[in-house]
Tab-separated table of C-alpha atoms in Angstrom:
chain	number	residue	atom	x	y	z
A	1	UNK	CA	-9.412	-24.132	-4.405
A	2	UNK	CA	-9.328	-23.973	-0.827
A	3	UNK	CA	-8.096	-20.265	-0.818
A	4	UNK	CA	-10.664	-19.120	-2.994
A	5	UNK	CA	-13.503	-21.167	-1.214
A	6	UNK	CA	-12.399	-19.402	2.248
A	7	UNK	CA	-12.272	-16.038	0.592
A	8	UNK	CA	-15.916	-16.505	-0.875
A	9	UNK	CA	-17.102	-17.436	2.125
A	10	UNK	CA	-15.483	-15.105	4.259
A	11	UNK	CA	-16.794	-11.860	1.322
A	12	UNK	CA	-19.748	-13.704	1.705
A	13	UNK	CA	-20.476	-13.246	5.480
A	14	UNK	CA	-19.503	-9.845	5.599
A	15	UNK	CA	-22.099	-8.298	2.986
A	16	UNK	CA	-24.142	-10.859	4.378
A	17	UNK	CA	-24.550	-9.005	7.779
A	18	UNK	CA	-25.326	-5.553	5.873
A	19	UNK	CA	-28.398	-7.535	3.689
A	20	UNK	CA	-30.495	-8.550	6.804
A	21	UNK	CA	-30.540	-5.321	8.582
A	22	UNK	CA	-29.825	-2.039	6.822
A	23	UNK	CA	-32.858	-2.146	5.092
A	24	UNK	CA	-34.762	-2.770	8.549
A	25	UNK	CA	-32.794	-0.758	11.081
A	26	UNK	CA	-30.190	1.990	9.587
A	27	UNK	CA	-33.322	4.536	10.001
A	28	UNK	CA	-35.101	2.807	12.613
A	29	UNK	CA	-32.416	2.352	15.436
A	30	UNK	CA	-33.337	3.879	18.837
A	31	UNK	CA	-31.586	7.189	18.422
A	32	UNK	CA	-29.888	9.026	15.927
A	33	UNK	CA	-26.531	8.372	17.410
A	34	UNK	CA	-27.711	4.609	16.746
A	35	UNK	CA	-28.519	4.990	12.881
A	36	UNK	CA	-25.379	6.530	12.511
A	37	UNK	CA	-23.785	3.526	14.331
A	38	UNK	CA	-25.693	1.068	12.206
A	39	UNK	CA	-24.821	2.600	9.132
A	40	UNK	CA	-21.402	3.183	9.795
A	41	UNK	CA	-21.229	-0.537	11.261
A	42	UNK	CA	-22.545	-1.288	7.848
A	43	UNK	CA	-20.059	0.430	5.721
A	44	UNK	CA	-17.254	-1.262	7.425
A	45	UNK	CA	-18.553	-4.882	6.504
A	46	UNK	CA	-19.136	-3.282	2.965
A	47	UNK	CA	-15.375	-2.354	2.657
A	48	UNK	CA	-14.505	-5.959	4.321
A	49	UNK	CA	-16.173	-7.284	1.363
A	50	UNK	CA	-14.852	-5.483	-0.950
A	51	UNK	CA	-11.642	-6.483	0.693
A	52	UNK	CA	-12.133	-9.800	0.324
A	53	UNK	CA	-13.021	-9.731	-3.066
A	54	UNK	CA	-9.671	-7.872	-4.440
A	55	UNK	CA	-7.900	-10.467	-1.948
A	56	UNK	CA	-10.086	-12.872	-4.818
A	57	UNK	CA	-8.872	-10.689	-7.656
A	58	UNK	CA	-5.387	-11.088	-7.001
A	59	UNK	CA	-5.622	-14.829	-8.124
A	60	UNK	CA	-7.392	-14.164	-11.003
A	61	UNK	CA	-11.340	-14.753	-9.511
A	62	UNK	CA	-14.442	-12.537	-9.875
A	63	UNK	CA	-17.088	-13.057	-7.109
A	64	UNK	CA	-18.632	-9.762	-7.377
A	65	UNK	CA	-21.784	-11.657	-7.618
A	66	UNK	CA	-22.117	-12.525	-3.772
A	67	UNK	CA	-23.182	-8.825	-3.522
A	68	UNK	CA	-26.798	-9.210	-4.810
A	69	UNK	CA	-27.003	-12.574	-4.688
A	70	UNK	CA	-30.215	-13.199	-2.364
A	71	UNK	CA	-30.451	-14.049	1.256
A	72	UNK	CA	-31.396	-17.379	0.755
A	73	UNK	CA	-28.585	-18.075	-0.919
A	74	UNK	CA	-26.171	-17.161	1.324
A	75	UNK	CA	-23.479	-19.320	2.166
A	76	UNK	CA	-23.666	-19.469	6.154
A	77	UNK	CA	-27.458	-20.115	7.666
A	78	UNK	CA	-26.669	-17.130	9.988
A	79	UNK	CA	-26.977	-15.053	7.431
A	80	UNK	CA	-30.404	-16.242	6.408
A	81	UNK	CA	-32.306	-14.990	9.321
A	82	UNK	CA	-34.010	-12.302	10.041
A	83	UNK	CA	-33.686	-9.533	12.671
A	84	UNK	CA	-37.015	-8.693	13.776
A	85	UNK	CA	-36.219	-6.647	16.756
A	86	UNK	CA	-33.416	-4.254	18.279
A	87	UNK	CA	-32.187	-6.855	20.606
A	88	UNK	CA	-31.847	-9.269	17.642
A	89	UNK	CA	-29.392	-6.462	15.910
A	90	UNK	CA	-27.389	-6.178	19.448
A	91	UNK	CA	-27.110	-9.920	20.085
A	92	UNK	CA	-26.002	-10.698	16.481
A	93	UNK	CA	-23.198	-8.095	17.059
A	94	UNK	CA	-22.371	-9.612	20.253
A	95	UNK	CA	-22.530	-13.272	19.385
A	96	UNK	CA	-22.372	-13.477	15.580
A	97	UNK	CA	-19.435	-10.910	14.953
A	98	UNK	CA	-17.644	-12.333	17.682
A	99	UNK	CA	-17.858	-15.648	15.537
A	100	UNK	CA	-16.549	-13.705	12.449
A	101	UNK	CA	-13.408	-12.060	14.981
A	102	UNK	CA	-12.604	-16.061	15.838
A	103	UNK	CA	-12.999	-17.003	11.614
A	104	UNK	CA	-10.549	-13.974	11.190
A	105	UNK	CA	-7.736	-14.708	13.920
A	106	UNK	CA	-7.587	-18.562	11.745
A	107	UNK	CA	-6.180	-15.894	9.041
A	108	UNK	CA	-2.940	-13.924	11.136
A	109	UNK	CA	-0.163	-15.480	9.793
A	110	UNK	CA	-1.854	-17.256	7.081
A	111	UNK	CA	0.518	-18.834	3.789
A	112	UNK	CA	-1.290	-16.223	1.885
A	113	UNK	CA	0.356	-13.261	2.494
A	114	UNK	CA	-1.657	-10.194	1.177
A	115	UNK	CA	-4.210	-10.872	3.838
A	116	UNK	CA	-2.005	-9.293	6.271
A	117	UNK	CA	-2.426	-6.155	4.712
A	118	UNK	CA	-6.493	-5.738	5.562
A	119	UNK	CA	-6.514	-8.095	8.631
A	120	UNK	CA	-5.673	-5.588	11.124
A	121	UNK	CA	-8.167	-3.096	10.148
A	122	UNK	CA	-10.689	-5.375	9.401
A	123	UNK	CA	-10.026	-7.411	13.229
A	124	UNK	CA	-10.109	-4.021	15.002
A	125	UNK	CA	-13.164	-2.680	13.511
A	126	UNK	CA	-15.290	-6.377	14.376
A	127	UNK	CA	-14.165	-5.896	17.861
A	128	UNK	CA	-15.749	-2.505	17.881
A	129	UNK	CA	-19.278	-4.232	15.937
A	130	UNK	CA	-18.924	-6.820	19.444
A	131	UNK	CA	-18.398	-3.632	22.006
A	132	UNK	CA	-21.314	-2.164	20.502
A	133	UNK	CA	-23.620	-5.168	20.571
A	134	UNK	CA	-23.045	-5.417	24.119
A	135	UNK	CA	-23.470	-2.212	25.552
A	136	UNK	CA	-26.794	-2.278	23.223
A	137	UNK	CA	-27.660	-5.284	25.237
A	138	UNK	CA	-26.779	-3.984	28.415
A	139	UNK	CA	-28.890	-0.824	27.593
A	140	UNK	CA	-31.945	-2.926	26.816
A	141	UNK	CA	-31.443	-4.893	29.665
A	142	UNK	CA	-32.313	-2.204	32.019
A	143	UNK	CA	-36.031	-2.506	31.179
A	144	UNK	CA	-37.966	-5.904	32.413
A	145	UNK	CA	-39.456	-6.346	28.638
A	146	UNK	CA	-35.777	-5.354	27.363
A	147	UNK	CA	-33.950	-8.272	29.842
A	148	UNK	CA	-36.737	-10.624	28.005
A	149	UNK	CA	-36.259	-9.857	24.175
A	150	UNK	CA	-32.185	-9.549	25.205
A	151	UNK	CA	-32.611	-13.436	25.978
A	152	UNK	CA	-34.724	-14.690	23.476
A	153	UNK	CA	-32.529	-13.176	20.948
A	154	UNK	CA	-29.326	-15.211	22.828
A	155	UNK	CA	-31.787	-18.022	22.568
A	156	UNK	CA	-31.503	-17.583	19.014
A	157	UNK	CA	-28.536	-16.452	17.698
A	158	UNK	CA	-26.636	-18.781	20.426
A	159	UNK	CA	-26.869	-22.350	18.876
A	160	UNK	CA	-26.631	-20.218	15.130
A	161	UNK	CA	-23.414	-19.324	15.650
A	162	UNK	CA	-22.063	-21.991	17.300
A	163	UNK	CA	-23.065	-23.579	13.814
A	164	UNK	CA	-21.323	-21.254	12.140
A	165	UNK	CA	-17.780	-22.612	13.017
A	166	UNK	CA	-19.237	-26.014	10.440
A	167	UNK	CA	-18.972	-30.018	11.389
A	168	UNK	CA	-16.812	-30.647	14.026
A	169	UNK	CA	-15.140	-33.607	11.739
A	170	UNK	CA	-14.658	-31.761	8.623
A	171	UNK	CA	-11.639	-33.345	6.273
A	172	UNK	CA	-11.910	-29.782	4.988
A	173	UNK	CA	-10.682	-28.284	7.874
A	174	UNK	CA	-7.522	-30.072	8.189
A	175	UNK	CA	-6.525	-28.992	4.851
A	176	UNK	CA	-6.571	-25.703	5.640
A	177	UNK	CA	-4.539	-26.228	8.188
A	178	UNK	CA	-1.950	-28.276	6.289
A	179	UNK	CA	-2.249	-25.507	3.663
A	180	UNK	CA	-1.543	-22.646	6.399
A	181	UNK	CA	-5.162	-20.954	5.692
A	182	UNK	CA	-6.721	-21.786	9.330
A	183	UNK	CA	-4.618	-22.953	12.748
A	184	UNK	CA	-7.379	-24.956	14.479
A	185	UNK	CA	-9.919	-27.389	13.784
A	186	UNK	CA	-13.548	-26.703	13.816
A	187	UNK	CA	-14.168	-28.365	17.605
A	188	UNK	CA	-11.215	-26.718	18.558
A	189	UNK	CA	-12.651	-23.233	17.619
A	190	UNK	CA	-16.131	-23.653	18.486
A	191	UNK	CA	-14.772	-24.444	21.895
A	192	UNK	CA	-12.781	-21.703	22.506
A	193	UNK	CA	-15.665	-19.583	21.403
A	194	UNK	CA	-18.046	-21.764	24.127
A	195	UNK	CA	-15.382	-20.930	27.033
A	196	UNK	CA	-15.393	-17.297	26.028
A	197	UNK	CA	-18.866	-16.928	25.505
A	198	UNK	CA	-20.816	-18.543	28.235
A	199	UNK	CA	-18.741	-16.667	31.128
A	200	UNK	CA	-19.914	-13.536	29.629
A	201	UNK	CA	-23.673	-14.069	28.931
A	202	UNK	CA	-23.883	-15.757	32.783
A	203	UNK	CA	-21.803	-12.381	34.083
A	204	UNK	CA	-24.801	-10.121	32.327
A	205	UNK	CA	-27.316	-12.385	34.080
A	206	UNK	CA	-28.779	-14.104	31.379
A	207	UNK	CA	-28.857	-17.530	30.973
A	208	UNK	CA	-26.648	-19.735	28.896
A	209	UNK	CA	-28.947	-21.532	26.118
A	210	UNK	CA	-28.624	-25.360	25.731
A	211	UNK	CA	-25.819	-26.265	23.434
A	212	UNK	CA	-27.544	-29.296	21.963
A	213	UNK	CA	-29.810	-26.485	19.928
A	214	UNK	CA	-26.708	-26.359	17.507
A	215	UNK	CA	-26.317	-29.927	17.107
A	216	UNK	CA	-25.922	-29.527	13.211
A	217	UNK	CA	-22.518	-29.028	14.028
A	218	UNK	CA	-22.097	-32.374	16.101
């Protein structure tokens, strides 16, 4: 049950990303070079999902309906939202991919061994989704108006991912961990994330949102 409910979630997420912005931004990036990036961004979190799901398939479960099911149905709030502007689509890369790279690492080494054969590919090609977002935001930065919508989208997606890592006291959590599916616990993660994350929005100049934003988590 626990497998299957961290495999779901994680197929989940990735379509999840794809459903908010494709629709929006895949022919209305900046420059061509940009649609291409968005759509190829896309089709990587496509084939993560549809890694996922034959990682499901291999114990017998069909979840194939997580890829229509609606937004508001998701099963992370992230992936809920909308993306109204290009700085949104840059900062969720930066911010909200880097939460997915830190959901992935719990799975290296994991009890369940054909996970090892996608988790490379799939780890290597979020870190390239988190280059991206950043040099989008450093791009947009340039521009007074761009250094403006650059922070209110980290005023956004900030506290939403932080959520994203789930209750800090979870009883769930610590079964995956006795079960070999994650290595930390919630806090743990979410502060790792906080001490890698803050040093880098401060170094770009922007300003580190306030932390109690996310207090779902607490």
């Amino acid at each position: 049950d626990l497998l299957a409910r961290l495999l779901t979630i994680q197929a989940d997420c990735e379509i999840g990303g794809p459903h908010i912005y494709v629709d929006h931004w895949t022919l209305r990036a900046p420059t061509v070079d940009d649609q291409w990036r968005v759509a190829r961004i896309a089709a990587e979190e496509i084939d993560h999902c549809r890694k996922f799901l034959r990682l499901l398939g291999l114990v017998g479960i069909d979840r194939s309906d997580i890829i229509t099911r609606p937004r508001s149905k998701r099963e992370v709030d992230a992936f809920k939202e909308d993306m109204p502007t290009w700085a949104d689509f840059a900062v969720f890369g930066f911010l909200i991919d880097r939460v997915g790279q830190y959901q992935l690492d719990e799975l290296e080494g994991a009890s369940y061994l054909p996970v090892d054969d996608h988790l490379p590919t799939i780890l290597r090609e979020e870190k390239g989704h988190i280059s991206y977002g950043e040099q989008q935001m450093r791009k947009l930065m340039e521009t007074e108006q761009g250094l403006e919508l650059v922070q209110a989208a980290v005023d956004h997606w900030y506290p939403v991912g932080l959520d994203m890592f789930g209750m800090s006291t979870s009883a769930r959590a610590e079964r995956y961990i006795e079960w070999g599916l994650k290595r930390r616990t919630n806090g743990e993660a979410r502060r790792q994330y906080i001490a890698e994350v803050d040093p880098l929005i401060t170094a770009m100049g922007l300003r580190v949102p306030d932390k109690l934003e996310g207090r779902r988590y607490l």
